């Protein structure tokens, strides 16, 4: 039992904005009160928030592991020694599993979503998540370039819903991810990429895939709507495709991943179209997005969008990986460094900030760097300072490529400064709500006792970099900025019912497309699937 006494509490989901009050914990949950002999933490002068929730990051699975293998010099430069509590590991832009859990916890994050797992790689992702301490984790299942699903969309669209629910059950996944729908399959056939939603590459257009899968996810009532990485990522002029995708989703709930990478105007040289996209998002309450902010310094791009990696590699001329997951998706990895004097990099940085500063609803435009694509999750505190501290932001704006800044609205000195309440929304309450995780991102009675306590410091970067306390399920995992426990977290998976006859429909499609036997495909190993919390779908 625990009483966190006298802190200023930011709990936007419950309408609490900086009020001084106590937060009480018993048996891993928030409760209304605890007896006088409960442990007491004096939080006077401190800021109390729910534990952070990362809606979109890449932390586990074969692509993450391939990136680790690609970057031995990062491991040498950032070694984490074993302690009495923590196992050893390595850091860099793609930390080892142990380091990932430790560092997220030390940053005050307690829930993270791995945003892209091919169904065939579910075992690997689950095994790594099991190995990642402290944080609860969910993963999204890639379905935008899946050949059996394409066949169903073409011939028997009514069964797509059951098939998706079956795939989620078979993998232990939480939600559905589309990455460059249709385009990755076209690339794998040697035909480049799709350029619009109406290119008929693999026998079905991106528009058809988006419509069929968004509808199915909507009808299944999954807690998190379809999570879309649009076509044409990174391409100048791609904002048109992004707007077209948003309109195609019309009326259905959807989450757009890393919107910054999809907000470019221009033809050969990109420009910013962030204001148009921000406006569309502002006026369409069924849509949400995470930003995918670029932060200067080293990053590692890793994506199921294999054709994008092929293009990036032409820019870096360095090491890269490109891989094919049979019948399901592709994958590319390219180490990358974002530099302040570079026009494109500065523009990307600026577009992310524009999206944040022009957003009118923090519940629907939430913080991400698409870790490690736009930068490491370790850069979140600096990003928070950029949003909260106008003077600091303007200093940074003056340092970077000025041609790029002139293509944004940032030189107009946007005076917005995010409040602590807004930061609490974009880093915990908002992502939890968009994910449909009702026990997360809030401190109401009955919620998970995932709590972060910060010293209230004027330097917001320093403040968010080193929380004083972090509680996970009511247990102190960080105290005085140091790791105190590193027990495993739990898997968050979805429960969605399906008509079992879908298996008879899928089996012959598997025979046609997969080298894996249908019967061997679903994850059945108990140690991979437990302990887990199943969040039920609410069918419409
Ligand atoms: Zn991503």
Coordinates of C-alpha atoms and ligand atoms in Angstrom, one line a residue:
X1 CA 0.0 0.0 0.0
X2 CA 1.2 3.4 -0.9
X3 CA 0.2 7.1 -0.5
X4 CA 1.8 9.6 -2.8
X5 CA 1.1 12.7 -0.8
X6 CA 0.8 16.3 -1.8
X7 CA 2.1 16.2 -5.4
X8 CA 0.6 18.3 -8.2
X9 CA -1.3 15.7 -10.2
X10 CA -1.8 15.8 -14.0
X11 CA -4.4 13.2 -14.9
X12 CA -6.2 14.6 -18.0
X13 CA -8.4 11.5 -18.5
X14 CA -10.1 12.4 -15.2
X15 CA -10.0 16.2 -15.6
X16 CA -7.3 16.7 -13.1
X17 CA -4.9 19.5 -14.2
X18 CA -2.2 20.2 -11.6
X19 CA -4.3 20.0 -8.5
X20 CA -2.5 19.2 -5.3
X21 CA -3.9 15.8 -4.1
X22 CA -2.9 12.4 -2.9
X23 CA -2.7 9.3 -5.1
X24 CA -3.3 6.0 -3.3
X25 CA -2.3 2.5 -4.4
X26 CA -3.2 -1.0 -3.3
X27 CA -2.7 -4.3 -4.9
X28 CA -1.3 -2.7 -8.1
X29 CA -4.3 -0.5 -8.6
X30 CA -5.3 3.1 -7.9
X31 CA -7.7 3.2 -4.9
X32 CA -9.5 6.1 -3.2
X33 CA -7.7 5.8 0.1
X34 CA -5.3 3.7 2.1
X35 CA -4.8 3.4 5.9
X36 CA -2.4 5.6 7.8
X37 CA 0.3 2.9 8.1
X38 CA 0.7 2.7 4.3
X39 CA 4.1 3.7 2.8
X40 CA 4.0 7.4 2.2
X41 CA 6.0 9.3 -0.4
X42 CA 6.2 13.1 0.1
X43 CA 5.6 14.4 -3.4
X44 CA 5.3 18.1 -2.4
X45 CA 6.7 20.3 -5.1
X46 CA 6.7 17.3 -7.5
X47 CA 4.6 16.5 -10.6
X48 CA 2.6 13.3 -10.6
X49 CA 1.5 11.7 -13.9
X50 CA 0.3 8.3 -15.1
X51 CA 3.2 6.2 -16.5
X52 CA 4.1 7.1 -20.1
X53 CA 2.5 5.2 -23.0
X54 CA 4.3 4.9 -26.3
X55 CA 1.8 4.3 -29.1
X56 CA 4.4 3.6 -31.9
X57 CA 8.0 2.4 -31.5
X58 CA 10.1 -0.5 -32.8
X59 CA 11.6 -2.5 -30.0
X60 CA 11.3 -6.2 -30.7
X61 CA 11.2 -8.8 -33.4
X62 CA 13.4 -9.8 -36.3
X63 CA 13.9 -6.4 -37.9
X64 CA 14.9 -4.9 -34.6
X65 CA 17.4 -7.7 -34.1
X66 CA 18.8 -7.5 -37.6
X67 CA 19.4 -3.8 -36.9
X68 CA 21.3 -4.7 -33.7
X69 CA 23.5 -7.0 -35.7
X70 CA 24.1 -4.2 -38.2
X71 CA 25.4 -1.8 -35.6
X72 CA 28.2 -3.4 -33.6
X73 CA 29.9 0.0 -33.1
X74 CA 26.9 1.3 -31.3
X75 CA 27.1 -1.5 -28.8
X76 CA 30.8 -1.0 -28.1
X77 CA 30.1 2.7 -27.5
X78 CA 27.2 2.2 -25.1
X79 CA 27.7 -0.7 -22.7
X80 CA 25.4 -1.3 -19.8
X81 CA 27.0 -3.3 -17.1
X82 CA 25.2 -5.8 -15.0
X83 CA 24.0 -4.7 -11.6
X84 CA 22.4 -6.5 -8.7
X85 CA 19.0 -5.7 -10.4
X86 CA 19.6 -5.2 -14.1
X87 CA 21.1 -7.5 -16.6
X88 CA 23.8 -6.3 -18.9
X89 CA 23.0 -4.9 -22.3
X90 CA 23.9 -2.5 -25.0
X91 CA 22.4 0.8 -26.0
X92 CA 22.7 3.0 -29.0
X93 CA 19.7 3.7 -31.3
X94 CA 18.6 0.0 -31.1
X95 CA 19.1 -1.1 -27.6
X96 CA 19.1 -4.7 -26.5
X97 CA 15.9 -6.1 -24.9
X98 CA 17.1 -5.5 -21.4
X99 CA 18.4 -2.0 -22.1
X100 CA 15.1 -1.2 -23.8
X101 CA 13.0 -2.0 -20.8
X102 CA 15.4 -0.4 -18.3
X103 CA 15.7 2.8 -20.3
X104 CA 12.0 3.2 -20.9
X105 CA 11.3 2.7 -17.2
X106 CA 14.0 5.2 -16.3
X107 CA 12.2 7.7 -18.6
X108 CA 8.9 7.1 -16.8
X109 CA 7.3 5.0 -19.6
X110 CA 5.4 1.8 -18.5
X111 CA 3.6 0.8 -21.7
X112 CA 5.0 0.5 -25.2
X113 CA 3.6 -0.7 -28.5
X114 CA 5.8 -2.4 -31.0
X115 CA 4.3 -1.1 -34.1
X116 CA 5.1 -3.6 -36.9
X117 CA 5.3 -7.4 -36.6
X118 CA 4.8 -9.8 -39.5
X119 CA 2.5 -12.6 -38.3
X120 CA 5.2 -15.1 -39.2
X121 CA 7.6 -13.3 -36.8
X122 CA 5.1 -13.2 -33.9
X123 CA 7.1 -15.9 -32.0
X124 CA 10.3 -13.8 -32.3
X125 CA 8.6 -10.6 -31.2
X126 CA 6.9 -12.3 -28.3
X127 CA 10.1 -13.9 -27.2
X128 CA 11.9 -10.5 -27.2
X129 CA 9.0 -8.8 -25.4
X130 CA 9.2 -11.5 -22.7
X131 CA 12.8 -10.5 -22.4
X132 CA 12.1 -6.8 -22.1
X133 CA 11.8 -5.9 -18.4
X134 CA 9.3 -3.6 -16.6
X135 CA 7.1 -2.4 -19.4
X136 CA 3.8 -3.8 -20.5
X137 CA 3.9 -4.3 -24.3
X138 CA 1.6 -4.9 -27.2
X139 CA 2.4 -5.4 -30.8
X140 CA 0.6 -4.5 -34.1
X141 CA 0.3 -7.2 -36.8
X142 CA 1.2 -6.3 -40.4
X143 CA -1.6 -7.0 -42.8
X144 CA -1.3 -4.6 -45.7
X145 CA 0.7 -6.8 -48.1
X146 CA -0.7 -10.2 -47.1
X147 CA -1.4 -12.5 -50.1
X148 CA -4.1 -14.7 -48.6
X149 CA -5.8 -11.6 -47.3
X150 CA -5.6 -10.0 -50.8
X151 CA -7.3 -13.1 -52.2
X152 CA -10.1 -12.8 -49.7
X153 CA -10.5 -9.1 -50.4
X154 CA -10.8 -9.9 -54.1
X155 CA -13.1 -12.9 -53.8
X156 CA -14.8 -13.0 -50.5
X157 CA -14.6 -9.7 -48.8
X158 CA -17.2 -10.6 -46.2
X159 CA -14.7 -13.0 -44.6
X160 CA -11.9 -10.5 -44.1
X161 CA -13.2 -9.7 -40.7
X162 CA -13.0 -13.3 -39.5
X163 CA -9.6 -13.7 -41.0
X164 CA -8.2 -10.6 -39.2
X165 CA -9.6 -11.8 -35.9
X166 CA -8.1 -15.3 -36.6
X167 CA -4.7 -13.7 -37.3
X168 CA -4.8 -11.6 -34.2
X169 CA -5.6 -14.8 -32.1
X170 CA -2.9 -16.8 -34.0
X171 CA -0.2 -14.3 -33.2
X172 CA -1.1 -12.8 -29.8
X173 CA -1.2 -9.4 -31.4
X174 CA -3.1 -6.3 -30.3
X175 CA -4.0 -4.4 -33.4
X176 CA -3.8 -4.2 -37.2
X177 CA -1.1 -2.3 -39.0
X178 CA -1.0 -1.4 -42.7
X179 CA 2.3 -0.4 -44.2
X180 CA 2.3 1.0 -47.7
X181 CA -0.6 -1.3 -48.5
X182 CA 0.0 -3.1 -51.8
X183 CA 3.3 -1.2 -52.4
X184 CA 5.6 -3.6 -50.6
X185 CA 4.2 -6.6 -52.5
X186 CA 4.8 -4.7 -55.7
X187 CA 8.4 -4.0 -54.8
X188 CA 8.9 -7.6 -54.0
X189 CA 7.8 -8.5 -57.5
X190 CA 10.4 -6.2 -58.9
X191 CA 7.8 -3.6 -60.0
X192 CA 8.9 -0.6 -58.0
X193 CA 6.2 0.8 -55.8
X194 CA 2.7 2.1 -56.0
X195 CA 2.4 5.8 -56.5
X196 CA -1.3 6.3 -55.8
X197 CA -4.2 4.6 -54.0
X198 CA -5.5 3.4 -57.4
X199 CA -2.4 1.6 -58.7
X200 CA -3.4 -2.0 -59.3
X201 CA -0.1 -3.7 -58.4
X202 CA -0.6 -7.0 -56.8
X203 CA -4.2 -7.5 -58.2
X204 CA -5.8 -5.2 -55.6
X205 CA -5.4 -1.5 -55.2
X206 CA -4.2 0.2 -52.0
X207 CA -7.6 1.9 -51.8
X208 CA -9.4 -1.5 -51.8
X209 CA -7.0 -2.9 -49.1
X210 CA -7.5 0.2 -46.9
X211 CA -11.3 0.1 -47.2
X212 CA -11.6 -3.6 -46.6
X213 CA -9.3 -3.8 -43.6
X214 CA -10.5 -0.5 -42.0
X215 CA -14.1 -1.7 -42.3
X216 CA -13.3 -5.1 -40.9
X217 CA -11.4 -3.6 -37.9
X218 CA -14.2 -1.1 -37.3
X219 CA -16.8 -3.9 -37.3
X220 CA -14.7 -6.1 -35.1
X221 CA -14.7 -3.2 -32.6
X222 CA -11.0 -3.7 -31.8
X223 CA -9.9 -1.4 -29.0
X224 CA -7.3 0.3 -31.3
X225 CA -8.5 1.3 -34.8
X226 CA -6.5 0.4 -38.0
X227 CA -3.0 1.8 -37.7
X228 CA -1.9 3.1 -41.1
X229 CA 1.5 3.9 -42.5
X230 CA 0.4 5.5 -45.7
X231 CA 1.7 4.9 -49.2
X232 CA 4.5 7.1 -50.6
X233 CA 6.4 7.7 -47.3
X234 CA 9.1 10.3 -47.7
X235 CA 8.2 11.2 -51.3
X236 CA 7.9 14.9 -52.2
X237 CA 4.2 15.6 -52.8
X238 CA 3.0 12.7 -50.7
X239 CA 0.6 14.9 -48.7
X240 CA -1.9 14.2 -51.5
X241 CA -1.7 10.5 -50.9
X242 CA -2.1 11.1 -47.2
X243 CA -5.2 13.3 -47.7
X244 CA -6.6 10.7 -50.1
X245 CA -6.0 8.0 -47.5
X246 CA -7.7 10.1 -44.8
X247 CA -10.7 10.7 -47.1
X248 CA -10.8 7.0 -48.1
X249 CA -11.1 6.1 -44.4
X250 CA -14.0 8.5 -44.2
X251 CA -16.1 8.1 -41.1
X252 CA -14.2 5.0 -39.9
X253 CA -11.8 5.4 -37.0
X254 CA -8.1 5.2 -38.0
X255 CA -4.7 6.1 -36.6
X256 CA -2.1 7.5 -39.0
X257 CA 1.4 6.6 -38.1
X258 CA 4.3 9.1 -38.1
X259 CA 2.3 11.8 -39.9
X260 CA 5.5 13.9 -40.4
X261 CA 6.9 11.5 -42.9
X262 CA 3.7 11.9 -45.0
X263 CA 3.4 15.7 -45.0
X264 CA 5.5 16.8 -47.9
X265 CA 4.7 19.0 -50.8
X266 CA 6.9 19.9 -53.7
X267 CA 8.2 17.8 -56.6
X268 CA 11.9 17.1 -56.6
X269 CA 12.6 19.1 -53.5
X270 CA 10.2 18.6 -50.6
X271 CA 8.3 21.4 -48.9
X272 CA 5.9 21.4 -45.9
X273 CA 2.3 20.6 -46.2
X274 CA 1.9 20.2 -42.4
X275 CA -0.7 23.0 -42.1
X276 CA -3.1 21.2 -44.5
X277 CA -2.8 17.9 -42.8
X278 CA -3.1 19.4 -39.3
X279 CA -6.2 21.1 -40.4
X280 CA -7.7 17.9 -41.8
X281 CA -6.9 16.1 -38.6
X282 CA -8.3 19.0 -36.5
X283 CA -11.7 18.7 -38.3
X284 CA -12.0 14.9 -38.5
X285 CA -12.6 13.6 -34.9
X286 CA -12.5 10.0 -36.0
X287 CA -8.9 10.3 -37.1
X288 CA -5.7 10.4 -34.9
X289 CA -2.0 10.4 -35.6
X290 CA 1.4 10.2 -34.0
X291 CA 3.9 12.7 -35.2
X292 CA 7.1 10.7 -36.0
X293 CA 9.3 13.7 -35.0
X294 CA 12.8 13.7 -36.4
X295 CA 15.5 14.6 -33.9
X296 CA 19.0 15.5 -35.0
X297 CA 21.7 12.9 -34.5
X298 CA 21.9 9.2 -35.1
X299 CA 18.9 7.1 -35.9
X300 CA 18.2 3.8 -37.5
X301 CA 15.4 3.6 -40.1
X302 CA 13.6 0.2 -39.9
X303 CA 10.4 -0.4 -41.7
X304 CA 8.2 -2.9 -43.4
X305 CA 8.2 -0.4 -46.2
X306 CA 11.0 -2.1 -48.1
X307 CA 10.9 0.1 -51.2
X308 CA 11.6 3.2 -48.9
X309 CA 14.7 1.5 -47.5
X310 CA 15.9 0.8 -51.1
X311 CA 15.7 4.6 -51.8
X312 CA 17.3 5.6 -48.5
X313 CA 20.2 3.3 -49.2
X314 CA 20.8 5.2 -52.4
X315 CA 21.3 8.3 -50.2
X316 CA 23.6 6.8 -47.5
X317 CA 25.5 4.3 -49.7
X318 CA 26.2 2.4 -46.5
X319 CA 25.1 -0.8 -44.8
X320 CA 21.6 -1.9 -45.2
X321 CA 19.3 -4.9 -44.9
X322 CA 16.4 -5.7 -47.1
X323 CA 14.4 -8.8 -46.3
X324 CA 11.2 -10.6 -47.5
X325 CA 8.7 -12.3 -45.2
X326 CA 7.0 -14.7 -47.5
X327 CA 3.4 -13.9 -48.5
X328 CA 3.2 -11.2 -45.8
X329 CA 5.5 -8.2 -46.0
X330 CA 9.0 -6.9 -46.6
X331 CA 11.5 -5.1 -44.4
X332 CA 14.3 -2.7 -44.7
X333 CA 16.9 -1.3 -42.3
X334 CA 19.2 1.7 -43.0
X335 CA 21.3 3.5 -40.4
X336 CA 20.8 7.2 -40.7
X337 CA 22.0 10.5 -39.2
X338 CA 19.8 13.6 -39.2
X339 CA 21.9 16.8 -39.5
X340 CA 20.9 20.4 -38.7
X341 CA 22.5 22.0 -41.9
X342 CA 20.8 19.5 -44.2
X343 CA 17.8 21.0 -46.0
X344 CA 15.7 17.8 -46.0
X345 CA 16.5 16.8 -42.4
X346 CA 15.8 20.3 -41.1
X347 CA 12.5 20.4 -43.0
X348 CA 11.5 17.1 -41.5
X349 CA 12.3 18.4 -38.1
X350 CA 10.3 21.5 -38.8
X351 CA 7.3 19.7 -40.1
X352 CA 7.1 17.6 -37.0
X353 CA 7.1 20.7 -34.9
X354 CA 4.5 22.4 -37.1
X355 CA 2.2 19.4 -36.7
X356 CA 2.5 19.6 -32.9
X357 CA 2.1 23.4 -32.8
X358 CA -0.9 23.5 -35.2
X359 CA -2.7 20.6 -33.6
X360 CA -5.9 21.7 -31.7
X361 CA -6.6 18.4 -30.1
X362 CA -3.7 16.8 -28.2
X363 CA -5.8 13.7 -27.6
X364 CA -5.6 12.9 -31.3
X365 CA -2.0 14.0 -32.2
X366 CA 0.4 12.3 -29.9
X367 CA 4.1 12.2 -29.4
X368 CA 6.4 9.7 -31.2
X369 CA 9.7 9.8 -33.0
X370 CA 8.8 6.5 -34.6
X371 CA 11.7 5.2 -32.5
X372 CA 14.3 4.6 -33.8
X373 CA 13.4 6.0 -37.3
X374 CA 13.2 9.7 -36.5
X375 CA 15.4 9.3 -33.4
X376 CA 15.7 7.3 -30.2
X377 CA 13.0 7.3 -27.5
X378 CA 15.7 8.7 -25.4
X379 CA 15.2 12.0 -27.2
X380 CA 11.6 12.5 -25.9
X381 CA 12.7 14.8 -23.1
X382 CA 14.3 17.2 -25.5
X383 CA 11.3 17.0 -27.8
X384 CA 9.1 17.9 -24.8
X385 CA 11.3 20.9 -24.1
X386 CA 11.0 22.0 -27.7
X387 CA 7.2 22.0 -27.3
X388 CA 7.1 23.6 -23.8
X389 CA 9.8 26.2 -24.1
X390 CA 9.4 28.7 -26.9
X391 CA 12.7 30.5 -26.3
X392 CA 14.6 27.2 -26.5
X393 CA 12.7 26.3 -29.6
X394 CA 13.4 29.5 -31.4
X395 CA 17.1 29.1 -30.6
X396 CA 17.1 25.7 -32.2
X397 CA 15.2 27.0 -35.2
X398 CA 17.9 29.6 -35.8
X399 CA 20.6 26.8 -35.8
X400 CA 19.2 24.7 -38.5
X401 CA 19.0 25.0 -42.3
X402 CA 17.2 28.4 -42.9
X403 CA 16.0 27.6 -46.4
X404 CA 14.1 24.7 -44.9
X405 CA 12.8 26.9 -42.1
X406 CA 11.5 29.4 -44.6
X407 CA 9.4 26.5 -46.1
X408 CA 7.6 26.2 -42.8
X409 CA 5.6 28.5 -40.6
X410 CA 8.1 28.2 -37.7
X411 CA 9.9 31.5 -38.5
X412 CA 6.6 33.3 -37.6
X413 CA 7.5 32.6 -34.0
X414 CA 4.5 30.4 -33.2
X415 CA 4.0 31.3 -29.5
X416 CA 2.3 28.2 -28.4
X417 CA 3.9 26.4 -25.4
X418 CA 2.6 23.1 -24.4
X419 CA 1.4 23.0 -20.8
X420 CA 2.2 20.1 -18.5
X421 CA -1.4 19.0 -18.9
X422 CA -1.0 18.8 -22.7
X423 CA 2.3 16.9 -22.3
X424 CA 0.5 14.5 -20.0
X425 CA -2.1 14.0 -22.8
X426 CA 0.3 13.5 -25.7
X427 CA 2.6 11.1 -23.8
X428 CA 0.1 9.0 -21.7
X429 CA -3.6 9.8 -21.6
X430 CA -4.0 10.3 -25.3
X431 CA -2.1 7.2 -26.5
X432 CA -3.8 5.1 -23.9
X433 CA -7.2 6.3 -25.1
X434 CA -6.4 5.8 -28.7
X435 CA -5.2 2.3 -27.9
X436 CA -8.3 1.5 -26.0
X437 CA -6.3 0.7 -22.9
X438 CA -8.7 1.9 -20.2
X439 CA -6.5 0.9 -17.3
X440 CA -3.5 2.9 -18.6
X441 CA -2.7 6.6 -19.0
X442 CA -5.0 7.6 -16.1
X443 CA -5.0 7.7 -12.3
X444 CA -8.7 7.1 -11.6
X445 CA -9.8 4.5 -9.1
X446 CA -9.3 1.0 -10.6
X447 CA -6.6 2.1 -13.0
X448 CA -3.2 0.3 -13.1
X449 CA -0.9 1.9 -10.6
X450 CA 1.6 2.9 -13.3
X451 CA 2.8 6.3 -12.0
X452 CA 5.6 8.6 -12.7
X453 CA 6.8 11.4 -10.4
X454 CA 9.0 14.2 -11.6
X455 CA 10.8 17.0 -9.8
X456 CA 9.2 20.2 -11.1
X457 CA 12.2 21.7 -12.9
X458 CA 12.3 24.8 -15.1
X459 CA 14.5 22.9 -17.6
X460 CA 11.8 20.5 -18.9
X461 CA 14.4 18.4 -20.7
X462 CA 16.2 17.7 -17.5
X463 CA 12.9 17.1 -15.7
X464 CA 11.5 14.5 -18.1
X465 CA 14.9 12.8 -18.5
X466 CA 15.1 11.7 -14.9
X467 CA 11.9 11.0 -13.0
X468 CA 12.4 10.7 -9.2
X469 CA 10.0 7.7 -8.9
X470 CA 8.4 5.3 -11.3
X471 CA 5.8 2.9 -10.2
X472 CA 4.7 -0.1 -12.2
X473 CA 1.6 -2.0 -10.9
X474 CA 2.2 -0.2 -7.7
X475 CA 5.8 -1.4 -7.3
X476 CA 8.7 1.1 -7.2
X477 CA 10.7 0.3 -10.2
X478 CA 12.7 3.6 -10.2
X479 CA 13.6 5.6 -7.1
X480 CA 15.8 8.6 -7.0
X481 CA 16.4 8.2 -10.6
X482 CA 17.7 4.6 -10.2
X483 CA 16.4 1.3 -11.3
X484 CA 15.1 -0.7 -8.2
X485 CA 13.3 -3.6 -9.9
X486 CA 13.4 -5.1 -13.3
X487 CA 10.7 -7.8 -13.3
X488 CA 9.1 -8.6 -16.6
X489 CA 6.0 -6.7 -17.7
X490 CA 3.0 -8.4 -19.3
X491 CA 1.8 -8.8 -22.8
X492 CA -1.3 -6.9 -23.8
X493 CA -3.3 -8.7 -26.5
X494 CA -6.7 -8.4 -28.0
X495 CA -9.6 -10.8 -27.8
X496 CA -11.7 -10.8 -30.9
X497 CA -14.2 -13.5 -31.7
X498 CA -14.4 -15.2 -35.2
X499 CA -16.4 -17.8 -36.9
X500 CA -14.2 -20.9 -36.7
X501 CA -15.2 -21.9 -40.2
X502 CA -12.7 -19.2 -41.4
X503 CA -10.0 -21.8 -40.8
X504 CA -11.4 -24.0 -43.6
X505 CA -11.3 -20.9 -45.9
X506 CA -7.7 -20.0 -44.9
X507 CA -6.1 -23.4 -45.0
X508 CA -6.1 -23.8 -48.8
X509 CA -4.8 -20.2 -49.2
X510 CA -1.9 -21.2 -46.9
X511 CA -1.2 -24.2 -49.0
X512 CA -0.9 -21.9 -52.0
X513 CA 1.2 -19.2 -50.5
X514 CA 3.2 -20.3 -47.5
X515 CA 6.1 -22.6 -46.9
X516 CA 4.7 -23.0 -43.3
X517 CA 2.0 -25.6 -42.5
X518 CA -1.3 -24.0 -41.5
X519 CA -1.4 -26.1 -38.3
X520 CA 2.1 -25.0 -37.2
X521 CA 1.5 -21.3 -37.8
X522 CA -0.5 -20.1 -34.8
X523 CA 1.6 -19.3 -31.7
X524 CA 0.8 -22.0 -29.1
X525 CA 3.8 -22.0 -26.7
X526 CA 2.4 -21.0 -23.3
X527 CA 5.6 -19.2 -22.2
X528 CA 5.2 -16.8 -25.1
X529 CA 1.6 -16.0 -24.4
X530 CA 1.5 -15.7 -20.6
X531 CA 1.3 -13.6 -18.5
X532 CA -1.0 -11.5 -20.6
X533 CA -3.9 -9.3 -20.3
X534 CA -6.6 -9.7 -23.0
X535 CA -8.5 -6.6 -23.9
X536 CA -11.8 -7.6 -25.5
X537 CA -13.1 -6.2 -28.8
X538 CA -16.5 -4.7 -28.7
X539 CA -18.1 -5.7 -32.0
X540 CA -20.4 -3.3 -33.8
Ligands
LIG1 ZN1 7.1 2.9 -37.3

